[in-house]
Each structure stands twice: as structure tokens, then as C-alpha cells.
mmCIF file of C-alpha atoms in Angstrom:
data_model
loop_
_atom_site.group_PDB
_atom_site.id
_atom_site.type_symbol
_atom_site.label_atom_id
_atom_site.label_comp_id
_atom_site.label_asym_id
_atom_site.label_seq_id
_atom_site.Cartn_x
_atom_site.Cartn_y
_atom_site.Cartn_z
ATOM 1 C CA MET A 252 170.328 71.711 105.699
ATOM 2 C CA ASN A 253 170.007 75.073 107.407
ATOM 3 C CA LYS A 254 166.282 75.315 106.545
ATOM 4 C CA GLN A 255 165.656 71.787 107.770
ATOM 5 C CA PHE A 256 167.417 72.562 111.041
ATOM 6 C CA LYS A 257 165.248 75.659 111.525
ATOM 7 C CA ARG A 258 162.095 73.617 110.897
ATOM 8 C CA VAL A 259 163.154 71.080 113.545
ATOM 9 C CA ILE A 260 163.849 73.825 116.087
ATOM 10 C CA SER A 261 160.524 75.483 115.268
ATOM 11 C CA SER A 262 158.659 72.203 115.769
ATOM 12 C CA ILE A 263 160.376 71.596 119.115
ATOM 13 C CA LEU A 264 159.495 75.096 120.355
ATOM 14 C CA THR A 265 155.877 74.661 119.255
ATOM 15 C CA LEU A 266 155.571 71.348 121.090
ATOM 16 C CA ALA A 267 157.168 72.864 124.201
ATOM 17 C CA LEU A 268 154.680 75.751 124.143
ATOM 18 C CA VAL A 269 151.697 73.420 123.748
ATOM 19 C CA PHE A 270 152.946 71.165 126.557
ATOM 20 C CA SER A 271 153.511 74.124 128.872
ATOM 21 C CA THR A 272 150.006 75.448 128.197
ATOM 22 C CA CYS A 273 148.445 72.055 128.892
ATOM 23 C CA VAL A 274 150.350 71.655 132.154
ATOM 24 C CA SER A 275 149.327 75.145 133.320
ATOM 25 C CA ALA A 276 145.692 74.495 132.448
ATOM 26 C CA PHE A 277 145.761 71.152 134.256
ATOM 27 C CA ALA A 278 147.337 72.718 137.350
ATOM 28 C CA ALA A 279 144.745 75.490 137.427
ATOM 29 C CA GLU A 280 141.926 72.982 136.983
ATOM 30 C CA SER A 281 143.365 70.837 139.776
ATOM 31 C CA LYS A 282 143.405 73.811 142.163
ATOM 32 C CA VAL A 283 139.786 74.629 141.368
ATOM 33 C CA SER A 284 138.764 71.002 141.822
ATOM 34 C CA SER A 285 140.639 70.888 145.128
ATOM 35 C CA ARG A 286 138.764 73.912 146.410
ATOM 36 C CA LYS A 287 135.442 72.442 145.345
ATOM 37 C CA THR A 288 135.991 69.273 147.377
ATOM 38 C CA ALA A 289 135.779 71.185 150.678
ATOM 39 C CA SER A 290 132.244 70.938 152.053
ATOM 40 C CA VAL A 291 130.489 71.774 155.300
ATOM 41 C CA THR A 292 126.863 70.699 155.700
ATOM 42 C CA ILE A 293 125.150 71.717 158.931
ATOM 43 C CA VAL A 294 122.257 69.621 160.223
ATOM 44 C CA GLU A 295 120.178 69.975 163.367
ATOM 45 C CA GLN A 296 122.199 67.608 165.552
ATOM 46 C CA GLY A 297 125.635 67.939 163.993
ATOM 47 C CA VAL A 298 127.722 68.775 160.949
ATOM 48 C CA TYR A 299 129.237 66.968 157.963
ATOM 49 C CA ILE A 300 132.735 68.240 157.189
ATOM 50 C CA ASN A 301 134.218 66.841 153.995
ATOM 51 C CA GLY A 302 131.993 63.783 154.343
ATOM 52 C CA ASN A 303 132.738 63.114 158.016
ATOM 53 C CA TYR A 304 129.909 63.515 160.527
ATOM 54 C CA TYR A 305 130.411 65.163 163.923
ATOM 55 C CA SER A 306 127.684 65.598 166.509
ATOM 56 C CA GLN A 307 127.485 68.960 168.264
ATOM 57 C CA ASN A 308 129.214 67.554 171.344
ATOM 58 C CA GLU A 309 131.914 65.907 169.240
ATOM 59 C CA PHE A 310 132.658 69.149 167.431
ATOM 60 C CA ILE A 311 132.805 71.085 170.703
ATOM 61 C CA SER A 312 135.263 68.487 172.038
ATOM 62 C CA LEU A 313 137.378 68.942 168.910
ATOM 63 C CA LEU A 314 137.493 72.702 169.497
ATOM 64 C CA ASP A 315 139.106 72.032 172.864
ATOM 65 C CA LYS A 316 141.938 70.263 171.003
ATOM 66 C CA ALA A 317 142.496 73.111 168.549
ATOM 67 C CA THR A 318 145.964 74.623 168.293
ATOM 68 C CA PRO A 319 146.776 78.212 167.233
ATOM 69 C CA VAL A 320 147.833 78.827 163.635
ATOM 70 C CA SER A 321 150.021 81.768 162.643
ATOM 71 C CA GLN A 322 149.068 84.052 159.750
ATOM 72 C CA GLY A 323 151.806 82.560 157.583
ATOM 73 C CA GLN A 324 150.447 79.029 158.036
ATOM 74 C CA ILE A 325 146.913 79.788 156.850
ATOM 75 C CA ARG A 326 145.947 78.115 153.565
ATOM 76 C CA PRO A 327 146.014 80.414 150.491
ATOM 77 C CA ALA A 328 142.272 79.871 149.962
ATOM 78 C CA VAL A 329 141.524 81.870 153.109
ATOM 79 C CA ALA A 330 144.751 83.789 153.673
ATOM 80 C CA GLY A 331 143.212 86.965 152.275
ATOM 81 C CA ALA A 332 140.704 87.118 155.107
ATOM 82 C CA ALA A 333 141.376 89.749 157.759
ATOM 83 C CA ILE A 334 141.846 87.770 160.956
ATOM 84 C CA ALA A 335 140.253 89.336 164.011
ATOM 85 C CA ALA A 336 140.686 86.701 166.706
ATOM 86 C CA GLY A 337 143.361 84.464 165.255
ATOM 87 C CA ALA A 338 143.099 81.100 163.586
ATOM 88 C CA TYR A 339 143.176 77.562 164.908
ATOM 89 C CA PHE A 340 143.758 74.103 163.483
ATOM 90 C CA ILE A 341 141.634 71.097 164.443
ATOM 91 C CA PRO A 342 143.140 67.679 163.642
ATOM 92 C CA GLY A 343 140.992 65.889 161.080
ATOM 93 C CA VAL A 344 138.906 68.992 160.357
ATOM 94 C CA GLY A 345 141.231 71.778 159.264
ATOM 95 C CA GLU A 346 141.373 75.471 160.036
ATOM 96 C CA VAL A 347 138.785 77.383 162.021
ATOM 97 C CA LEU A 348 138.962 81.159 161.952
ATOM 98 C CA ILE A 349 136.952 84.335 162.316
ATOM 99 C CA THR A 350 137.335 87.396 160.097
ATOM 100 C CA ALA A 351 137.224 91.076 161.000
ATOM 101 C CA THR A 352 133.687 91.221 159.607
ATOM 102 C CA GLY A 353 132.525 88.412 161.893
ATOM 103 C CA ALA A 354 132.458 85.664 159.275
ATOM 104 C CA ILE A 355 133.264 82.175 160.540
ATOM 105 C CA ILE A 356 135.291 79.867 158.285
ATOM 106 C CA VAL A 357 135.559 76.143 158.986
ATOM 107 C CA ALA A 358 137.738 73.919 156.784
ATOM 108 C CA GLY A 359 137.830 76.664 154.147
ATOM 109 C CA VAL A 360 134.043 77.100 153.985
ATOM 110 C CA ILE A 361 132.122 80.141 155.259
ATOM 111 C CA VAL A 362 129.564 79.087 157.880
ATOM 112 C CA THR A 363 126.050 80.529 157.703
ATOM 113 C CA ALA A 364 125.340 83.039 160.477
ATOM 114 C CA GLY A 365 122.716 81.990 163.008
ATOM 115 C CA THR A 366 123.383 78.258 162.764
ATOM 116 C CA TRP A 367 124.439 76.302 165.840
ATOM 117 C CA LEU A 368 127.904 75.868 164.307
ATOM 118 C CA TYR A 369 128.309 79.603 163.775
ATOM 119 C CA ASN A 370 127.135 80.392 167.300
ATOM 120 C CA THR A 371 129.331 77.687 168.837
ATOM 121 C CA VAL A 372 132.509 78.825 167.089
ATOM 122 C CA THR A 373 131.763 82.503 167.783
ATOM 123 C CA HIS A 374 131.308 81.760 171.484
ATOM 124 C CA TRP A 375 134.467 79.649 171.517
ATOM 125 C CA PHE A 376 136.528 82.442 169.951
ATOM 126 C CA ALA A 377 135.201 84.868 172.570
ATOM 127 C CA GLU A 378 136.315 82.458 175.287
ATOM 128 C CA GLN A 379 139.767 82.190 173.714
ATOM 129 C CA ARG A 380 140.151 85.972 173.682
ATOM 130 C CA ALA A 381 139.115 86.163 177.333
ATOM 131 C CA LEU A 382 141.467 83.321 178.266
ATOM 132 C CA GLN A 383 144.392 84.950 176.476
ATOM 133 C CA SER A 384 143.698 88.171 178.360
ATOM 134 C CA VAL A 385 143.926 86.259 181.651
ATOM 135 C CA ILE A 386 147.179 84.580 180.600
ATOM 136 C CA ASP A 387 148.697 87.904 179.551
ATOM 137 C CA SER A 388 147.933 89.353 182.999
ATOM 138 C CA ILE A 389 150.235 86.790 184.645
ATOM 139 C CA PRO A 390 153.946 87.703 184.886
ATOM 140 C CA SER A 391 155.969 85.881 182.245
ATOM 141 C CA ARG A 392 158.389 84.618 184.909
ATOM 142 C CA LEU A 393 155.561 82.500 186.347
ATOM 143 C CA ARG A 394 154.352 81.125 183.032
ATOM 144 C CA SER A 395 155.293 78.099 181.012
ATOM 145 C CA GLY A 396 153.376 78.397 177.773
ATOM 146 C CA ASN A 397 149.699 78.746 178.690
ATOM 147 C CA SER A 398 150.265 77.300 182.154
ATOM 148 C CA VAL A 399 151.638 78.527 185.459
ATOM 149 C CA ASP A 400 154.786 76.852 186.766
ATOM 150 C CA LEU A 401 153.529 75.551 190.102
ATOM 151 C CA GLY A 402 157.068 74.589 191.099
ATOM 152 C CA LYS A 403 157.904 78.253 191.658
ATOM 153 C CA PHE A 404 155.448 78.419 194.562
ATOM 154 C CA ASN A 405 157.622 76.769 197.183
ATOM 155 C CA GLN A 406 156.891 78.815 200.310
ATOM 156 C CA LYS A 407 154.086 77.451 202.497
ATOM 157 C CA VAL A 408 151.790 80.170 203.815
ATOM 158 C CA SER A 409 150.267 79.580 207.233
ATOM 159 C CA GLY A 410 146.516 79.844 207.630
ATOM 160 C CA LYS A 411 143.274 77.906 207.299
ATOM 161 C CA SER A 412 143.610 77.366 203.558
ATOM 162 C CA VAL A 413 146.338 75.508 201.683
ATOM 163 C CA LYS A 414 148.417 78.277 200.177
ATOM 164 C CA TYR A 415 151.889 78.649 198.686
ATOM 165 C CA LYS A 416 153.854 81.752 197.753
ATOM 166 C CA GLU A 417 156.635 82.508 195.286
ATOM 167 C CA LYS A 418 159.456 84.999 195.823
ATOM 168 C CA GLY A 419 157.612 87.834 194.076
ATOM 169 C CA GLY A 420 154.608 87.655 196.388
ATOM 170 C CA TRP A 421 152.153 85.873 194.077
ATOM 171 C CA THR A 422 150.302 82.963 195.677
ATOM 172 C CA ILE A 423 148.338 79.872 194.731
ATOM 173 C CA GLU A 424 145.518 78.830 197.021
ATOM 174 C CA LYS A 425 143.813 75.450 196.990
ATOM 175 C CA ASP A 426 140.250 75.541 195.679
ATOM 176 C CA ARG A 427 138.071 74.957 198.736
ATOM 177 C CA ALA A 428 135.401 73.208 196.683
ATOM 178 C CA GLY A 429 137.698 70.204 196.333
ATOM 179 C CA ASP A 430 136.085 67.435 194.282
ATOM 180 C CA ASN A 431 133.067 69.681 193.696
ATOM 181 C CA SER A 432 135.144 72.392 192.039
ATOM 182 C CA HIS A 433 133.926 73.823 188.744
ATOM 183 C CA GLY A 434 135.558 72.729 185.498
ATOM 184 C CA GLY A 435 138.635 71.074 186.970
ATOM 185 C CA SER A 436 139.632 74.007 189.181
ATOM 186 C CA GLU A 437 142.433 73.116 191.609
ATOM 187 C CA TRP A 438 144.193 76.399 192.431
ATOM 188 C CA LYS A 439 143.395 80.111 192.593
ATOM 189 C CA LEU A 440 146.282 82.315 191.482
ATOM 190 C CA LYS A 441 146.437 85.652 193.309
ATOM 191 C CA ASN A 442 148.672 88.687 192.935
ATOM 192 C CA PRO A 443 150.554 90.234 195.896
ATOM 193 C CA SER A 444 147.460 92.331 196.714
ATOM 194 C CA GLY A 445 145.361 89.187 197.122
ATOM 195 C CA GLU A 446 143.354 89.740 193.948
ATOM 196 C CA ARG A 447 142.509 86.569 192.065
ATOM 197 C CA LYS A 448 144.037 86.661 188.598
ATOM 198 C CA ALA A 449 143.464 83.123 187.335
ATOM 199 C CA THR A 450 141.962 79.721 188.050
ATOM 200 C CA LEU A 451 144.305 76.781 187.447
ATOM 201 C CA ASP A 452 143.907 73.034 187.113
ATOM 202 C CA LYS A 453 146.070 70.542 189.020
ATOM 203 C CA ASP A 454 148.905 70.940 186.497
ATOM 204 C CA GLY A 455 148.830 74.735 186.458
ATOM 205 C CA LYS A 456 146.935 75.111 183.187
ATOM 206 C CA VAL A 457 145.043 78.408 183.074
ATOM 207 C CA LEU A 458 141.306 77.684 182.873
ATOM 208 C CA ARG A 459 139.804 81.136 183.370
ATOM 209 C CA LYS A 460 140.019 84.076 185.743
#
């Protein structure tokens, strides 16, 4: 009886080991297959990302909708990359990031240098760095996220231009170009010395310096 019991236990342990090995192998194979499904094919007028086609203009528009991604949120497949300019997430596309060595990664795939996609993303990252520098130069008390709280500028300043001041001496001045303003510019944000620090849209969003 004792020997029979030992044989049963031995058989159960053997089956458990085989099952565990099969599950591990299947999981590993699934991860590899998952990584292989990611694809980025660049053509002259656009790009195919995981089977979906985007023209150059469509992809550029998608970049404008990108949201920052923290280091901890980056997918394991690319988490080992040294991030130089941060990472962003584009709905329907995935992550877009640049490494310390200058490599561009879109949806988990390294983009070939010199292609229009590589150049576009590189230029976009440079713009984001410049924009963040402008935002950082604005006092935090005036900011609301990446925008300026226009409600704080409640003191009308007399003069030829439409200008308002806040209690710390910073001002917003109406863009004189009006409907012909560049890129949605509505206000010029200036420090107490009169130096322009940022260009804002009608809602206070920081567009550029």
C-alpha cells in the first residue's frame, strides 16, 4: 500500500512538472509572437503601423495629440532604452520615443534614420524640448498644466494695445496681427521687464516663445 501510494504521488509530481514546463514554454512563445506582430513600414507618402496606413500629414496630426508617458509606463520591450527627450503615447499607434543615442522608436519598432518618419519625429521632439523650456520659464503661480491661467490677469493696462497685468507684474498683450496671427497666437506673455516669454492661444495654451 505504501509503495502504491508513493507511485501515485510520483506520477502526480511528474505530471505537474510537465504541465508547468508546457505553460512556461507557451507563455514565452506568446511573448515572442506578440513582439513579432509589431510592424512599421515606411513608404514615400506615409507609413503603415501594425497594418494601419497614415499619410505624412495624418501622422503629424497624431503627434499633436500625443501625451507624455512616464518611465514606469513604458512597455518592457523598450523600457531598457535610455530616454533622452521623454516618451509619448499616440492613441491608436502606441509609444513614440527617442533614445540617448538618437534612435527613434515608434510602436516598439526602431525607425530607420534618414527617412521622413525619422526626421519628422526628431524635429517634433526638438520642438517639445523647446516648448517645455518656455513653459518652465513661466512662474508656477501663473500656470495651469501647460497653459497660463488668463484669469489671473485682471488689471487693465492703459495704452494703445490691449494689455492686462497680474499682481506680480507679468502681463498679457493682445497679438496685434489679429486674425492674421501665426499658428493661433492670441496673447504675448511678458515678464515685469517687458520681455516676451511666451506666445499663448485664446485659452492660454503655451504655443512657443
